[in-house]
């Protein structure tokens, strides 16, 4: 064992502390840990004390040091990665991370909440999404000698959020297109870019005397796969795939050279020849037969995820609807008679009015949304039938379109039934208007939910990473502080880290008060186990309250160990809490009570700990805090209103400002 590693890593049970002790650092360019600069030792301590994945790159060779959280991300590369250059550990990702590291070594901090990282070497595209933040580390002369990085794997809900954002953008793009081939081209291009595919085709199936043909009028490629614009015999796809298509089942092809869907004679070779080594095929059925299909291809094997398959299905349905809508509008312009069947089959509601605002057409979907039969509306004046709509935003849009003879598109809350509607108004050659509209109430709710997730993500990732950076920077800027002040700062930092760990485990939805108390007292138990008592009902705290209480308990415990009940062999600490459900909002009462310690003398001045408790609990949480320095022992009473979720996430800026005051 390298006993000199004690200079940077206190020996512990976790695997990385053990590896740091055992590693032969003198065989690396870093040399004897006892000679490491103070900045490196401090950051290693911070890193090993956190459960969030973190790593350091140091020196001109960019040697890697990391904690247990990051070791899990390394997979089979761990433990050999310890002390090796970043480029040797992650050769697949040098092209992605190398340039930003270069900028960091030039003194520029960086952050990115969506970096795709190739996790496993091999033939298949297996990437994961991460949020990264990097802080340059200077030496005493101001030269950048290292980079401190914190990262977090992007959760599934964020991937779902990105898919939702993509679908909303796709709807917006398709809404304004009037030609079917434009719809196909835009949908293919957007999906291809979003999935990082090699090619996307949208085509339709037609019957001919010689068999069914699949026609591709528009496609998109990334330049690595050939265009497939043209006509193809459906039978050439292979019997297994045709069978699945006719059943309406979406298919995922991982590798055409090793899949039962392409097991027929020459079928696999055909797929390879057209650049379709892997892919997703989504059939669209109409009247019991395959009418169209969306094909997503990759020139190399690929493990397609479930969320990617679902997204392809949703895009196929939206594209089909948009194509049908475009066809309907085109047919309406060409022939009113031939468009009737199409207008009845589309998912959009549709009506037409003449220059005198009399209804000339109302389709079935409009009947459903309005709750009125078309026979009651045909030939009648729009505004006579719906007087409540007069003066509304849709009313003004209709008037403007009729006068200007220009198309108008809007989203508006209907005054008729209080639904959100997407309305497209087109002037017609006879002087009237054709109007398409659809119910987008659910989409509006999804957009509101998306905003909530975005705010949540900003707090979870950016503020978390900013905390680590700010604490590290503050520590380095005050390298000449006393040992006691440094210990106080580190103690508060680790208290914040422990509370952060609890919130991270709970997906930042909150934390149990009992667990916050247990984690806060954990460093002080040991032989004092029987002298520390806590009791109270189960209470869930929002992140802001959890962090504030954790920091307050840290200050009280530190004071008890130095001067109070935990400074001798017999003193006790009792922590108890209760919850008043009758109060609005519910009121949490928490008491810290010491007994059996040295006689307490009231302090001559209010110290930092008292100010931290007052600011965290009183100002931030709108609570009350009373600290009584009774001779028998310190008693702290806290009352906190449990505000609703809208109270938000904790302000790390305020926490760090208070920590900075102690350094």
XYZ file of C-alpha atoms in Angstrom:
663
model
C 0.000 0.000 0.000
C 1.155 3.507 -0.757
C 0.901 5.036 2.709
C 1.800 8.447 1.367
C -1.633 8.572 -0.302
C -2.948 9.634 3.100
C -1.759 13.075 2.067
C -4.661 13.369 -0.356
C -7.247 10.684 0.411
C -8.322 9.735 3.944
C -8.584 5.977 4.055
C -12.191 4.799 3.875
C -14.364 1.828 3.003
C -15.304 3.055 -0.437
C -13.435 1.488 -3.323
C -11.836 4.649 -4.732
C -10.295 5.645 -1.408
C -8.809 2.168 -1.232
C -7.528 2.382 -4.795
C -6.033 5.807 -4.140
C -4.096 4.314 -1.228
C -2.961 1.263 -3.156
C -1.989 3.016 -6.371
C 1.706 3.415 -7.163
C 1.637 7.145 -7.812
C 5.420 7.420 -7.928
C 5.298 5.402 -11.161
C 3.148 8.124 -12.748
C 3.987 11.711 -13.752
C 2.025 12.864 -10.684
C 4.706 11.468 -8.377
C 4.604 11.094 -4.589
C 1.191 12.305 -3.274
C 3.012 14.085 -0.459
C 4.409 16.448 -3.090
C 1.083 17.173 -4.767
C -0.004 20.828 -4.686
C -2.593 21.849 -2.114
C -5.156 22.607 -4.839
C -4.968 19.022 -6.136
C -5.231 17.514 -2.654
C -8.220 19.678 -1.791
C -10.095 18.806 -4.984
C -9.384 15.089 -4.548
C -10.902 15.304 -1.065
C -13.992 17.096 -2.367
C -14.327 14.614 -5.219
C -14.028 11.483 -3.065
C -16.522 12.917 -0.577
C -19.293 13.221 -3.173
C -21.521 10.571 -4.674
C -22.091 12.580 -7.818
C -19.839 11.357 -10.650
C -16.723 13.552 -10.738
C -13.257 13.337 -12.214
C -10.047 15.342 -12.444
C -7.638 15.599 -15.347
C -4.217 16.846 -14.289
C -1.043 17.999 -15.927
C -0.029 18.232 -19.546
C -0.807 14.539 -20.077
C -4.308 15.046 -18.620
C -4.105 12.134 -16.217
C -7.427 11.002 -14.751
C -8.447 10.745 -11.091
C -12.077 10.032 -10.230
C -14.539 9.007 -7.536
C -16.835 6.011 -7.046
C -19.717 7.623 -8.948
C -17.575 8.080 -12.030
C -16.072 4.595 -11.660
C -19.529 3.160 -12.346
C -19.674 5.078 -15.632
C -16.272 3.770 -16.667
C -17.518 0.164 -16.616
C -14.790 -2.252 -17.777
C -12.319 0.637 -18.160
C -12.129 0.836 -14.360
C -9.773 0.495 -12.457
C -7.133 0.687 -15.204
C -8.247 4.254 -15.979
C -6.841 5.609 -12.696
C -3.763 7.718 -13.374
C -3.946 7.263 -17.160
C -4.404 9.999 -19.811
C -7.997 10.840 -20.730
C -7.324 10.134 -24.421
C -6.124 6.615 -23.582
C -9.156 5.915 -21.397
C -11.819 7.342 -23.749
C -10.374 7.205 -27.298
C -13.903 7.058 -28.770
C -14.802 10.394 -27.182
C -11.674 12.475 -27.725
C -13.320 14.129 -30.719
C -16.229 15.263 -28.507
C -14.516 16.161 -25.233
C -11.008 17.017 -26.455
C -11.836 20.481 -27.889
C -13.671 21.627 -24.761
C -10.792 20.384 -22.605
C -8.434 22.435 -24.757
C -10.533 25.526 -24.065
C -10.603 24.726 -20.345
C -6.815 24.415 -20.266
C -6.796 27.857 -21.866
C -8.668 29.133 -18.806
C -12.295 28.993 -19.960
C -14.846 27.162 -17.808
C -17.389 25.158 -19.783
C -20.688 23.389 -19.372
C -23.035 21.437 -21.598
C -26.276 19.770 -20.555
C -26.389 17.415 -23.550
C -23.191 15.644 -24.581
C -23.486 12.243 -26.266
C -20.859 9.863 -24.894
C -19.985 6.513 -26.503
C -19.922 4.179 -23.505
C -19.021 0.796 -25.039
C -16.470 0.156 -27.773
C -17.613 -2.023 -30.665
C -19.661 -2.130 -33.800
C -22.980 -0.866 -32.460
C -23.906 2.748 -31.802
C -24.443 2.782 -28.047
C -24.387 6.367 -26.819
C -25.550 7.920 -23.567
C -26.488 11.540 -22.860
C -24.708 13.480 -20.111
C -24.592 16.934 -18.588
C -20.991 18.053 -18.026
C -19.422 21.000 -16.236
C -15.698 21.737 -16.102
C -13.698 24.242 -14.032
C -10.060 25.098 -14.860
C -7.679 24.726 -11.890
C -4.775 27.210 -11.673
C -1.523 26.785 -9.794
C 0.046 29.426 -7.578
C 1.300 31.328 -10.610
C -2.078 31.375 -12.313
C -1.209 28.735 -14.921
C -3.940 26.182 -15.646
C -2.666 22.786 -14.510
C -5.860 20.752 -14.388
C -9.581 20.483 -14.941
C -12.238 19.581 -12.353
C -15.335 17.998 -13.916
C -18.737 17.014 -12.561
C -21.218 15.122 -14.682
C -24.665 13.616 -14.519
C -26.313 11.084 -16.801
C -29.366 12.537 -18.478
C -32.471 10.834 -16.994
C -35.098 9.120 -19.138
C -37.564 11.939 -18.483
C -35.190 14.364 -20.189
C -35.018 12.147 -23.278
C -38.813 12.068 -23.242
C -38.787 15.854 -22.901
C -36.553 16.215 -25.961
C -38.821 13.929 -27.957
C -41.802 16.052 -26.894
C -40.031 19.223 -27.974
C -39.198 17.596 -31.312
C -42.828 16.577 -31.894
C -44.019 20.108 -31.168
C -41.459 21.540 -33.601
C -42.474 18.971 -36.226
C -46.143 19.912 -35.847
C -45.229 23.567 -36.261
C -43.247 22.905 -39.455
C -45.845 20.621 -41.033
C -48.731 22.933 -40.206
C -47.724 25.474 -42.847
C -46.985 23.059 -45.716
C -49.520 22.626 -48.496
C -47.796 20.159 -50.840
C -47.669 16.442 -49.914
C -44.090 16.004 -51.137
C -42.970 18.926 -48.945
C -44.551 17.255 -45.929
C -42.692 14.002 -46.639
C -39.362 15.775 -47.151
C -39.551 17.910 -44.006
C -40.691 15.028 -41.780
C -37.897 12.782 -43.084
C -35.217 15.434 -42.599
C -36.279 16.411 -39.079
C -36.577 12.815 -37.867
C -33.251 11.881 -39.451
C -31.420 14.699 -37.690
C -33.143 14.004 -34.365
C -32.332 10.274 -34.358
C -28.930 10.753 -36.029
C -29.986 8.204 -38.644
C -28.381 7.570 -42.029
C -31.596 7.872 -44.042
C -35.343 8.375 -43.561
C -37.953 7.539 -46.233
C -41.690 8.060 -46.309
C -43.519 6.249 -49.071
C -46.910 4.911 -50.053
C -48.101 1.569 -51.417
C -50.093 1.211 -54.638
C -51.572 -1.791 -56.444
C -50.461 -2.515 -60.014
C -51.206 -5.399 -62.402
C -47.763 -6.819 -61.588
C -48.062 -6.480 -57.812
C -47.786 -3.887 -55.066
C -45.293 -1.045 -55.466
C -43.707 1.074 -52.733
C -43.138 4.631 -53.993
C -40.689 7.042 -52.352
C -41.102 10.605 -53.635
C -38.838 12.307 -51.102
C -36.250 11.083 -48.623
C -33.395 12.425 -46.515
C -29.873 11.069 -46.072
C -26.859 12.146 -44.061
C -24.591 11.550 -47.057
C -23.531 8.056 -45.988
C -26.538 6.261 -47.480
C -27.870 6.536 -51.048
C -31.218 8.115 -51.818
C -34.060 5.635 -52.357
C -36.370 7.939 -54.312
C -38.149 5.703 -56.805
C -40.461 2.676 -56.969
C -39.803 -0.777 -55.497
C -41.614 -4.103 -55.517
C -42.996 -4.799 -52.061
C -42.235 -8.515 -52.465
C -38.514 -7.684 -52.557
C -38.692 -6.708 -48.885
C -38.913 -10.393 -47.956
C -41.835 -12.502 -46.800
C -41.143 -12.178 -43.021
C -41.133 -8.385 -43.203
C -44.205 -8.261 -45.477
C -46.072 -10.435 -42.996
C -45.278 -8.018 -40.168
C -46.189 -5.020 -42.321
C -49.626 -6.394 -43.146
C -50.222 -7.075 -39.448
C -49.535 -3.398 -38.736
C -46.561 -4.131 -36.480
C -43.562 -1.818 -36.231
C -40.274 -3.631 -36.818
C -36.809 -3.014 -35.466
C -33.874 -4.416 -37.412
C -30.632 -4.520 -35.429
C -28.430 -6.096 -38.079
C -29.599 -7.304 -41.490
C -26.841 -9.917 -41.470
C -28.218 -11.522 -38.314
C -32.005 -11.230 -38.204
C -34.868 -13.561 -39.087
C -36.629 -10.729 -40.944
C -33.884 -10.809 -43.587
C -33.183 -14.535 -43.565
C -34.408 -15.242 -47.122
C -32.165 -15.803 -50.129
C -30.405 -12.604 -51.083
C -32.595 -10.397 -48.861
C -29.824 -9.443 -46.432
C -27.517 -8.580 -49.325
C -30.218 -6.322 -50.775
C -30.552 -4.450 -47.487
C -26.787 -3.994 -47.219
C -26.588 -2.766 -50.823
C -29.083 0.039 -50.196
C -27.448 1.137 -46.916
C -30.053 -0.403 -44.608
C -27.910 -2.544 -42.305
C -30.336 -1.693 -39.482
C -33.566 0.242 -39.197
C -37.109 0.864 -37.975
C -40.105 0.277 -40.256
C -43.518 1.717 -39.319
C -46.492 0.569 -41.445
C -49.656 2.660 -41.752
C -52.860 0.732 -42.412
C -55.976 2.122 -44.058
C -59.008 0.001 -44.779
C -57.176 -3.111 -43.603
C -54.264 -2.763 -46.041
C -50.821 -1.187 -45.925
C -51.199 2.309 -47.357
C -47.848 3.865 -46.426
C -44.715 3.272 -44.391
C -41.988 5.240 -42.661
C -38.489 3.748 -42.863
C -35.533 4.839 -40.720
C -32.198 3.312 -41.794
C -28.654 3.117 -40.456
C -25.714 2.060 -42.613
C -24.189 0.185 -39.669
C -25.766 -2.080 -37.020
C -27.613 -0.207 -34.301
C -29.478 -1.070 -31.106
C -32.679 0.940 -31.440
C -34.257 1.997 -28.137
C -37.937 1.677 -27.246
C -38.346 5.463 -27.088
C -36.899 5.790 -30.602
C -39.397 3.251 -31.934
C -42.299 5.070 -30.266
C -41.100 8.383 -31.692
C -40.882 6.910 -35.207
C -44.478 5.676 -34.848
C -45.657 9.106 -33.736
C -43.861 10.831 -36.602
C -45.349 8.354 -39.081
C -48.859 9.117 -37.821
C -48.276 12.874 -37.879
C -46.789 12.684 -41.364
C -49.713 10.634 -42.596
C -52.170 13.151 -41.152
C -50.245 16.072 -42.643
C -49.996 14.388 -46.048
C -53.698 13.605 -45.991
C -54.438 17.167 -44.995
C -52.252 18.543 -47.799
C -53.915 16.206 -50.263
C -57.306 17.338 -49.029
C -56.483 21.002 -49.504
C -55.030 20.383 -52.933
C -58.068 18.411 -53.960
C -60.331 21.160 -52.673
C -58.596 23.705 -54.851
C -58.940 21.444 -57.883
C -62.358 19.953 -57.419
C -64.943 20.364 -54.684
C -66.615 17.132 -55.645
C -63.482 14.938 -55.506
C -62.400 16.413 -52.186
C -65.495 15.431 -50.231
C -64.409 11.895 -49.340
C -60.949 13.066 -48.345
C -62.313 15.844 -46.145
C -64.433 13.298 -44.341
C -61.441 11.009 -43.716
C -58.923 13.493 -42.323
C -58.471 13.967 -38.586
C -58.810 17.765 -38.806
C -62.146 19.496 -38.505
C -62.999 21.459 -41.664
C -65.610 23.931 -42.822
C -65.977 26.390 -45.683
C -67.903 29.668 -45.891
C -68.789 31.898 -48.827
C -68.142 35.672 -49.008
C -71.396 36.251 -47.055
C -70.191 33.976 -44.214
C -72.705 31.243 -45.085
C -71.543 27.664 -44.464
C -70.943 25.777 -47.708
C -69.314 22.703 -46.169
C -68.964 21.137 -42.704
C -67.196 17.798 -42.241
C -67.867 15.049 -39.726
C -65.050 16.057 -37.364
C -66.498 19.570 -37.116
C -69.870 18.098 -36.181
C -68.184 16.141 -33.377
C -66.307 19.117 -31.938
C -69.173 21.599 -32.189
C -71.975 19.216 -31.286
C -74.046 20.487 -34.214
C -75.337 18.594 -37.243
C -74.184 19.868 -40.614
C -77.790 20.060 -41.806
C -78.399 22.700 -39.121
C -75.478 24.795 -40.352
C -75.383 24.534 -44.144
C -76.481 27.820 -45.752
C -76.626 29.667 -42.430
C -74.447 32.637 -41.448
C -71.530 31.698 -39.209
C -71.880 34.599 -36.757
C -75.644 34.175 -36.457
C -75.157 30.573 -35.392
C -72.264 31.358 -33.011
C -72.871 34.883 -31.672
C -70.611 34.275 -28.639
C -67.628 34.076 -31.004
C -68.107 37.632 -32.278
C -65.236 39.827 -31.094
C -63.011 36.899 -30.174
C -59.501 36.344 -31.517
C -60.668 33.697 -34.064
C -63.407 36.108 -35.187
C -60.844 38.838 -35.886
C -58.624 36.341 -37.732
C -61.532 35.307 -39.980
C -62.328 38.946 -40.748
C -58.682 39.737 -41.560
C -58.313 36.688 -43.825
C -61.515 37.552 -45.674
C -60.372 41.151 -46.228
C -56.663 40.617 -46.928
C -57.068 37.361 -48.899
C -53.983 36.016 -47.116
C -53.809 32.756 -45.136
C -53.810 33.115 -41.351
C -52.823 30.543 -38.759
C -53.404 30.928 -35.025
C -53.797 29.055 -31.770
C -56.600 30.287 -29.575
C -58.802 29.333 -26.644
C -62.280 28.782 -28.051
C -65.042 30.937 -26.623
C -67.535 28.232 -27.618
C -66.315 25.244 -25.613
C -63.099 26.501 -23.921
C -60.811 24.164 -25.837
C -57.475 25.187 -27.274
C -57.683 25.111 -31.064
C -55.092 25.232 -33.844
C -56.842 27.128 -36.648
C -55.660 27.547 -40.260
C -57.695 29.908 -42.481
C -57.232 29.907 -46.280
C -58.957 32.267 -48.738
C -60.627 30.410 -51.624
C -61.040 31.344 -55.278
C -64.779 32.001 -54.870
C -64.111 34.782 -52.348
C -64.857 32.688 -49.268
C -62.717 30.833 -46.746
C -61.653 27.251 -46.058
C -60.866 26.604 -42.408
C -59.089 23.663 -40.783
C -58.909 23.342 -37.034
C -57.995 20.745 -34.467
C -58.255 20.337 -30.702
C -54.780 20.949 -29.204
C -55.813 21.136 -25.550
C -53.703 18.093 -24.653
C -50.750 19.547 -26.522
C -51.031 22.770 -24.547
C -51.025 20.773 -21.339
C -47.963 18.909 -22.571
C -46.215 22.210 -23.308
C -46.947 23.425 -19.790
C -45.579 20.171 -18.412
C -42.531 20.546 -20.627
C -41.821 23.976 -19.140
C -42.066 22.468 -15.677
C -39.576 19.755 -16.604
C -37.197 22.313 -18.101
C -37.214 24.394 -14.935
C -36.756 21.255 -12.906
C -33.841 20.139 -15.043
C -32.154 23.536 -14.763
C -32.281 23.349 -10.994
C -31.250 19.699 -10.805
C -28.285 19.872 -13.123
C -26.996 23.399 -13.572
C -27.391 24.580 -9.994
C -25.955 21.306 -8.684
C -22.877 21.573 -10.861
C -22.521 25.273 -10.155
C -22.489 24.467 -6.438
C -19.506 22.166 -6.729
C -17.629 24.652 -8.884
C -18.296 27.583 -6.576
C -17.296 25.661 -3.448
C -14.082 24.488 -5.050
C -13.249 27.982 -6.288
C -13.925 29.481 -2.868
C -11.664 26.909 -1.217
C -8.811 27.624 -3.613
C -9.151 31.377 -3.320
C -8.733 31.128 0.429
C -5.809 28.738 0.532
C -4.144 30.822 3.260
C -6.996 30.539 5.768
C -6.459 28.933 9.170
C -6.805 25.208 9.699
C -9.874 25.725 11.869
C -11.602 27.829 9.241
C -10.716 25.331 6.530
C -12.103 22.487 8.670
C -15.295 24.449 9.264
C -15.758 25.064 5.560
C -15.081 21.428 4.693
C -17.491 20.279 7.401
C -20.234 22.492 6.000
C -19.409 21.368 2.489
C -19.740 17.707 3.378
C -22.988 18.416 5.222
C -24.337 20.027 2.069
C -23.039 17.053 0.076
C -24.804 14.548 2.346
C -28.111 16.384 1.999
C -27.518 16.645 -1.745
C -26.994 12.861 -1.907
C -30.356 12.226 -0.279
C -32.136 14.555 -2.707
C -30.349 13.004 -5.671
C -31.475 9.526 -4.602
C -35.040 10.814 -4.514
C -34.791 12.421 -7.971
C -34.903 15.853 -6.325
C -38.550 15.391 -5.423
C -37.792 15.910 -1.740
C -36.413 13.994 1.236
C -37.622 12.442 4.481
C -36.855 14.574 7.542
C -35.829 11.459 9.476
C -33.184 10.658 6.897
C -31.918 14.258 6.859
C -31.501 14.102 10.655
C -29.772 10.703 10.504
C -27.302 11.848 7.841
C -26.572 15.081 9.717
C -25.706 13.183 12.925
C -23.863 10.347 11.196
C -20.342 11.848 11.515
C -20.834 12.354 15.280
C -22.227 8.969 16.294
C -19.501 6.386 16.874
C -19.195 5.982 20.652
C -21.892 8.624 21.122
C -24.596 6.429 19.519
C -26.537 5.955 22.778
C -26.444 9.685 23.510
C -28.093 10.847 20.278
C -31.874 10.518 20.071
C -34.326 11.518 17.345
C -38.073 10.995 16.992
C -41.020 12.317 15.052
C -43.606 11.464 12.393
C -42.757 10.846 8.756
C -42.407 14.215 7.033
C -41.446 14.822 3.423
C -39.476 18.014 2.801
C -39.042 19.921 -0.422
C -35.409 20.346 -1.549
C -35.168 23.935 -0.265
C -36.308 22.976 3.248
C -34.209 19.788 3.310
C -30.965 21.662 2.609
C -31.727 24.466 5.061
C -32.473 22.037 7.914
C -29.400 19.950 7.096
C -27.159 23.023 7.325
C -28.795 24.125 10.596
C -28.305 20.675 12.172
C -24.661 20.731 11.055
C -24.063 23.999 12.914
C -25.815 22.763 16.066
C -23.920 19.455 16.032
C -20.555 21.163 15.512
C -21.238 23.488 18.445
C -22.326 20.553 20.637
C -19.107 18.650 19.908
C -16.895 21.663 20.631
C -18.630 23.217 23.621
C -21.880 21.470 24.412
C -23.415 18.138 25.352
C -21.227 16.081 23.023
C -17.963 17.538 24.346
C -17.940 15.229 27.397
C -18.753 11.573 28.055
C -22.309 11.873 29.446
C -24.127 14.652 27.591
C -27.114 13.870 25.352
C -28.846 15.438 22.372
C -32.552 14.948 21.727
C -34.052 15.932 18.349
C -37.816 15.701 18.029
C -40.350 17.110 15.622
C -44.095 17.308 15.066
C -46.410 18.390 12.262
C -49.524 20.534 12.660
C -51.823 19.527 9.794
C -54.500 22.003 10.844
C -52.329 25.006 10.057
C -52.373 26.486 6.545
C -49.854 25.701 5.256
C -48.967 22.732 7.549
C -46.450 23.777 10.234
C -43.355 21.717 11.064
C -41.960 22.195 14.592
C -38.465 20.861 15.346
C -36.597 21.002 18.676
C -32.877 20.411 19.319
C -32.301 19.969 23.066
C -28.979 19.307 24.808
C -28.537 18.030 28.370
C -25.712 16.785 30.588
C -22.993 18.893 29.043
C -20.857 21.656 30.573
C -22.714 24.631 31.938
C -23.663 26.890 29.045
C -22.720 30.545 29.007
C -24.569 32.829 26.572
C -22.198 33.976 23.828
C -20.910 37.531 23.877
C -21.762 37.901 20.180
C -23.858 36.088 17.600
C -21.534 33.755 15.716
C -21.673 32.635 12.102
C -23.562 29.448 13.003
C -26.405 31.394 14.582
C -26.568 33.742 11.603
C -26.583 30.777 9.186
C -29.491 29.165 11.036
C -31.455 32.384 11.109
C -30.892 33.185 7.441
C -31.543 29.650 6.207
C -34.619 28.931 8.284
C -36.104 32.354 8.876
C -35.417 34.268 5.673
C -35.406 31.479 3.092
C -38.227 29.349 4.528
C -40.328 32.093 6.169
C -39.986 30.239 9.464
C -39.099 31.052 13.065
C -35.945 30.018 14.945
C -35.242 30.525 18.659
C -31.919 29.502 20.245
C -31.868 29.435 24.074
C -28.417 29.196 25.720
C -29.760 27.815 29.003
C -27.166 26.736 31.626
C -28.434 23.140 31.395
C -27.914 22.963 27.646
C -28.626 24.656 24.326
C -32.224 24.435 23.097
C -33.105 25.391 19.514
C -36.767 25.576 18.502
C -37.697 25.907 14.838
C -41.110 26.379 13.197
C -41.260 26.055 9.403
C -44.368 26.345 7.186
C -44.304 23.540 4.614
C -44.973 25.582 1.501
C -46.395 23.941 -1.653
C -44.216 22.606 -4.490
C -44.300 25.973 -6.249
C -41.911 27.217 -3.550
C -39.232 25.783 -5.795
C -35.775 24.360 -5.486
C -33.038 25.535 -3.141
C -30.930 28.569 -3.898
C -27.390 27.244 -3.903
C -26.159 30.801 -4.402
C -27.403 31.769 -0.952
C -25.985 28.606 0.614
C -22.584 29.228 -0.937
C -22.589 32.875 0.098
C -23.018 31.789 3.691
C -20.367 29.113 3.420
C -18.022 31.720 1.945
C -18.467 33.911 5.015
C -17.021 31.156 7.163
C -13.819 30.687 5.121
